[in-house]
């Protein structure tokens, strides 16, 4: 892969890169479409990254079907699919990790210790290998976006991070490889997450600026669904992820994580979207 990316740079082709863990769905494909529209060459990586899983069992359970993924990508004019072995990314004796501080303390970082260290490490390795001009990430994983923007700036990568809006099922449920672990009833009820976020966003549009009141709207709505259990909800600054008391003119997020049955789902909405 490294020699390919060197050749592409020599040819002055712009490279758009979409890192994934496979089990591709419409959410991933939206990133690929965006990459296709912005870059000469599109590279998609498929790598189930062991360092971002705290539980070995989650890693083992993660769906893998490279043939199906490659078939899906065939419709999207992808130039290269990079599906490295574990030893290619983490050669024997590997012992260098990337820790993005502060941004990774709360929310997903709190309930999944080590997760973002694994994400930041693999993204650094992949960026170094692919050297993309653009890299595409989903808004669905808002904390991941903040972490990757930070590391891109801090480590001086010449890569523009492009954030693609969350792709949803018809019910509004954010697409995720985890959705396949929901029963059909749970899947239906899981739309309460986006309904709760949309209720808060509507209140915001009507003038509610108090973050704790917006969070309470979400909490109350989630509480109406017996299959759902709230983990956290918070209104935060889009880049620093610092909690906000009163939302001003800056872009902000309402972040949520909730269990539906045993499956932990995350989602968010953007307030004051600028782009
Ligand atoms: P993953 O394979 O889960 O690591 O995801 C790879 C990329 O796809 C990440 O940048 C995710 O944020 C993005 N992604 C996953 N689900 C969605 C979705 N529903 N909408 C937009 N992007 C998504």
Coordinates of C-alpha atoms and ligand atoms in Angstrom, one line a residue:
X1 CA 0.0 0.0 0.0
X2 CA 2.8 2.4 0.9
X3 CA 4.4 2.0 -2.6
X4 CA 1.0 2.6 -4.2
X5 CA 0.5 5.8 -2.3
X6 CA 4.0 7.0 -3.1
X7 CA 3.3 6.4 -6.8
X8 CA 0.0 8.3 -6.6
X9 CA 1.7 11.2 -4.9
X10 CA 4.3 11.3 -7.7
X11 CA 1.4 11.3 -10.2
X12 CA -0.1 14.2 -8.3
X13 CA -3.4 12.3 -7.9
X14 CA -5.6 13.4 -5.0
X15 CA -6.3 10.5 -2.7
X16 CA -9.5 10.1 -0.7
X17 CA -9.4 7.6 2.1
X18 CA -12.2 5.9 3.9
X19 CA -11.1 3.8 6.9
X20 CA -13.6 1.1 8.0
X21 CA -13.9 -2.1 9.9
X22 CA -15.9 -3.7 7.1
X23 CA -19.5 -5.1 7.5
X24 CA -20.3 -2.3 5.2
X25 CA -23.7 -0.6 5.1
X26 CA -25.2 2.5 3.6
X27 CA -23.4 4.7 6.2
X28 CA -20.0 3.6 5.0
X29 CA -21.1 3.9 1.4
X30 CA -22.1 7.5 1.9
X31 CA -18.4 8.1 2.9
X32 CA -17.3 6.3 -0.2
X33 CA -19.6 8.4 -2.4
X34 CA -18.3 11.6 -0.9
X35 CA -14.7 10.4 -1.3
X36 CA -15.5 9.5 -5.0
X37 CA -16.8 13.0 -5.6
X38 CA -13.8 14.8 -4.1
X39 CA -10.8 12.8 -5.1
X40 CA -9.0 11.2 -8.1
X41 CA -8.3 8.0 -6.3
X42 CA -10.5 6.4 -3.7
X43 CA -8.9 4.0 -1.1
X44 CA -11.1 2.1 1.4
X45 CA -9.5 0.2 4.2
X46 CA -11.1 -2.8 5.9
X47 CA -9.5 -3.7 9.1
X48 CA -11.1 -4.9 12.3
X49 CA -8.7 -3.1 14.6
X50 CA -7.9 -5.3 17.7
X51 CA -6.5 -2.4 19.8
X52 CA -9.8 -0.5 19.9
X53 CA -11.7 -3.4 21.5
X54 CA -11.5 -3.8 25.2
X55 CA -13.3 -7.1 25.2
X56 CA -11.7 -10.0 23.3
X57 CA -15.2 -11.4 22.8
X58 CA -16.4 -8.2 21.1
X59 CA -13.5 -8.4 18.7
X60 CA -14.2 -12.0 17.9
X61 CA -18.0 -11.4 17.5
X62 CA -17.3 -8.5 15.0
X63 CA -18.9 -9.4 11.7
X64 CA -16.4 -10.1 8.9
X65 CA -17.2 -10.8 5.3
X66 CA -14.6 -9.4 2.9
X67 CA -16.2 -10.9 -0.2
X68 CA -19.6 -9.2 0.5
X69 CA -17.8 -5.9 1.3
X70 CA -15.8 -6.0 -1.9
X71 CA -18.9 -6.8 -3.9
X72 CA -20.7 -3.7 -2.4
X73 CA -17.7 -1.5 -3.1
X74 CA -17.6 -2.7 -6.7
X75 CA -20.6 -0.4 -7.5
X76 CA -18.8 2.7 -6.2
X77 CA -15.7 2.9 -8.4
X78 CA -13.3 2.3 -5.5
X79 CA -9.7 2.2 -6.8
X80 CA -8.1 0.2 -4.0
X81 CA -9.4 -1.8 -1.1
X82 CA -6.7 -2.1 1.6
X83 CA -7.5 -5.1 3.8
X84 CA -4.3 -5.7 5.8
X85 CA -3.5 -8.6 8.1
X86 CA -3.0 -7.8 11.7
X87 CA 0.7 -8.3 11.4
X88 CA 1.0 -5.7 8.7
X89 CA -0.4 -3.0 10.9
X90 CA 1.0 -4.3 14.2
X91 CA 4.3 -6.1 13.4
X92 CA 5.9 -8.2 16.0
X93 CA 7.3 -6.1 18.9
X94 CA 4.8 -3.3 18.2
X95 CA 4.8 -0.9 21.2
X96 CA 4.0 2.6 20.0
X97 CA 0.5 4.0 20.8
X98 CA -1.1 7.4 20.2
X99 CA -3.1 8.9 23.1
X100 CA -5.3 11.9 22.5
X101 CA -5.8 13.5 25.9
X102 CA -8.9 15.1 27.4
X103 CA -11.2 14.5 24.4
X104 CA -11.1 10.8 25.1
X105 CA -11.8 11.0 28.9
X106 CA -15.6 11.2 28.8
X107 CA -18.5 9.6 27.0
X108 CA -17.3 6.6 24.9
X109 CA -13.9 6.9 26.4
X110 CA -15.3 6.4 29.8
X111 CA -17.3 3.3 29.0
X112 CA -14.8 1.8 26.6
X113 CA -11.4 2.3 28.3
X114 CA -8.6 2.2 25.7
X115 CA -11.0 2.4 22.8
X116 CA -9.8 5.8 21.5
X117 CA -6.1 4.9 22.1
X118 CA -6.7 2.0 19.6
X119 CA -8.6 4.2 17.2
X120 CA -6.0 7.0 17.3
X121 CA -3.1 4.5 16.9
X122 CA -4.6 2.7 13.9
X123 CA -5.7 5.9 12.2
X124 CA -2.1 7.3 12.6
X125 CA -0.7 4.1 11.1
X126 CA -3.2 4.1 8.2
X127 CA -2.7 7.9 7.5
X128 CA 1.1 7.3 7.4
X129 CA 0.6 4.4 5.0
X130 CA -2.0 5.9 2.7
X131 CA -1.0 9.6 3.0
X132 CA -4.5 10.7 2.0
X133 CA -5.4 14.3 0.9
X134 CA -8.9 13.7 2.3
X135 CA -10.1 11.3 4.9
X136 CA -13.8 10.6 5.5
X137 CA -15.5 9.9 8.8
X138 CA -19.1 9.7 9.8
X139 CA -20.8 12.2 12.0
X140 CA -22.5 9.3 13.8
X141 CA -19.2 8.8 15.8
X142 CA -18.9 12.4 16.9
X143 CA -16.4 11.9 19.6
X144 CA -14.2 9.9 17.1
X145 CA -14.4 12.8 14.7
X146 CA -13.2 15.2 17.4
X147 CA -10.4 12.9 18.3
X148 CA -9.3 12.4 14.7
X149 CA -9.4 16.1 13.9
X150 CA -7.2 16.8 17.0
X151 CA -4.7 14.1 16.1
X152 CA -4.5 15.2 12.5
X153 CA -3.7 18.8 13.6
X154 CA -1.4 17.7 16.4
X155 CA 0.7 15.3 14.4
X156 CA 0.8 17.6 11.3
X157 CA -0.9 15.3 8.8
X158 CA -1.5 17.0 5.5
X159 CA -4.9 15.4 5.4
X160 CA -8.3 17.2 5.4
X161 CA -10.8 15.4 7.6
X162 CA -14.2 15.4 5.9
X163 CA -17.2 14.7 8.1
X164 CA -20.2 13.0 6.4
X165 CA -23.7 13.3 7.9
X166 CA -25.2 10.3 9.7
X167 CA -27.1 7.9 7.4
X168 CA -30.2 6.6 8.9
X169 CA -32.7 3.8 8.4
X170 CA -36.2 4.8 7.5
X171 CA -37.2 4.8 11.1
X172 CA -34.4 7.3 11.9
X173 CA -32.2 4.8 13.6
X174 CA -28.6 5.6 12.8
X175 CA -27.1 2.8 10.7
X176 CA -24.6 0.7 12.5
X177 CA -23.1 -2.7 12.3
X178 CA -24.5 -3.2 15.8
X179 CA -28.1 -2.9 14.6
X180 CA -27.9 -6.5 13.4
X181 CA -27.7 -7.5 17.1
X182 CA -31.1 -6.0 17.8
X183 CA -34.2 -8.2 17.7
X184 CA -36.9 -6.9 15.3
X185 CA -38.8 -5.5 18.2
X186 CA -35.7 -3.8 19.6
X187 CA -34.8 -2.4 16.2
X188 CA -38.2 -0.8 15.9
X189 CA -38.1 0.6 19.4
X190 CA -34.6 1.9 18.9
X191 CA -35.9 4.8 16.9
X192 CA -36.8 6.4 20.3
X193 CA -33.1 7.5 20.4
X194 CA -33.4 9.8 17.3
X195 CA -36.9 10.8 18.3
X196 CA -35.6 12.0 21.6
X197 CA -32.8 13.9 20.0
X198 CA -35.1 15.5 17.4
X199 CA -37.5 16.6 20.1
X200 CA -34.6 18.4 21.8
X201 CA -33.5 19.9 18.5
X202 CA -37.0 21.2 17.9
X203 CA -37.0 22.8 21.4
X204 CA -33.6 24.3 20.6
X205 CA -34.9 25.8 17.3
X206 CA -37.9 27.2 19.2
X207 CA -35.4 29.1 21.5
X208 CA -34.5 26.7 24.3
X209 CA -30.8 27.4 25.0
X210 CA -30.4 25.7 28.4
X211 CA -28.3 22.5 27.9
X212 CA -29.7 20.7 31.0
X213 CA -33.3 21.4 29.8
X214 CA -32.4 20.0 26.4
X215 CA -30.9 17.0 28.0
X216 CA -34.0 16.5 30.2
X217 CA -36.2 16.5 27.1
X218 CA -34.1 13.6 25.8
X219 CA -34.1 11.8 29.1
X220 CA -37.8 12.0 29.4
X221 CA -38.4 10.7 25.9
X222 CA -36.1 7.8 26.4
X223 CA -37.8 6.9 29.7
X224 CA -41.1 6.4 27.7
X225 CA -39.6 3.3 26.0
X226 CA -39.3 0.3 28.4
X227 CA -36.7 -1.5 26.2
X228 CA -34.4 1.5 26.2
X229 CA -32.0 2.6 29.0
X230 CA -30.1 5.9 28.9
X231 CA -26.4 5.7 29.5
X232 CA -25.5 9.4 28.9
X233 CA -26.9 12.5 27.2
X234 CA -25.0 15.8 27.1
X235 CA -24.9 19.0 25.1
X236 CA -21.2 19.7 24.3
X237 CA -19.1 21.9 22.1
X238 CA -18.6 20.2 18.8
X239 CA -14.7 20.3 18.8
X240 CA -13.7 20.4 22.5
X241 CA -16.6 18.2 23.6
X242 CA -16.7 20.4 26.7
X243 CA -20.2 20.6 28.3
X244 CA -22.0 23.8 27.6
X245 CA -24.5 25.3 30.0
X246 CA -26.1 27.8 27.6
X247 CA -25.8 27.1 23.9
X248 CA -24.6 30.2 22.0
X249 CA -23.9 30.6 18.3
X250 CA -21.1 28.0 18.1
X251 CA -21.7 24.5 16.7
X252 CA -22.8 22.1 19.5
X253 CA -23.8 18.5 19.7
X254 CA -26.3 16.6 21.8
X255 CA -24.5 13.3 22.4
X256 CA -26.4 10.2 23.5
X257 CA -25.6 6.6 24.3
X258 CA -28.4 4.3 25.2
X259 CA -29.0 0.6 25.6
X260 CA -31.8 -1.0 23.7
X261 CA -32.0 -4.5 25.1
X262 CA -28.4 -5.4 25.6
X263 CA -27.1 -3.4 22.6
X264 CA -25.4 -0.1 23.3
X265 CA -26.1 2.5 20.6
X266 CA -24.8 6.0 20.1
X267 CA -26.1 8.9 18.2
X268 CA -26.0 12.7 18.1
X269 CA -27.5 15.8 16.5
X270 CA -25.7 18.9 15.5
X271 CA -27.0 22.3 16.7
X272 CA -26.1 25.5 14.8
X273 CA -24.7 23.6 11.9
X274 CA -22.4 26.0 10.0
X275 CA -21.6 24.1 6.8
Ligands
LIG1 P1 -16.7 1.5 11.3 O1 -16.6 0.5 10.2 O2 -17.8 1.2 12.3 O3 -15.4 1.8 12.0 O4 -17.1 2.9 10.6 C1 -16.3 3.4 9.6 C2 -16.7 4.8 9.3 O5 -18.1 4.8 8.9 C3 -16.6 5.7 10.5 O6 -16.1 7.0 10.1 C4 -18.0 5.8 11.0 O7 -18.3 7.0 11.6 C5 -18.8 5.8 9.6 N1 -20.2 5.4 9.8 C6 -20.7 4.3 10.4 N2 -22.0 4.3 10.5 C7 -22.4 5.5 9.8 C8 -23.6 6.1 9.5 N3 -24.8 5.5 9.9 N4 -23.6 7.3 8.9 C9 -22.4 7.8 8.5 N5 -21.2 7.3 8.7 C10 -21.2 6.2 9.4

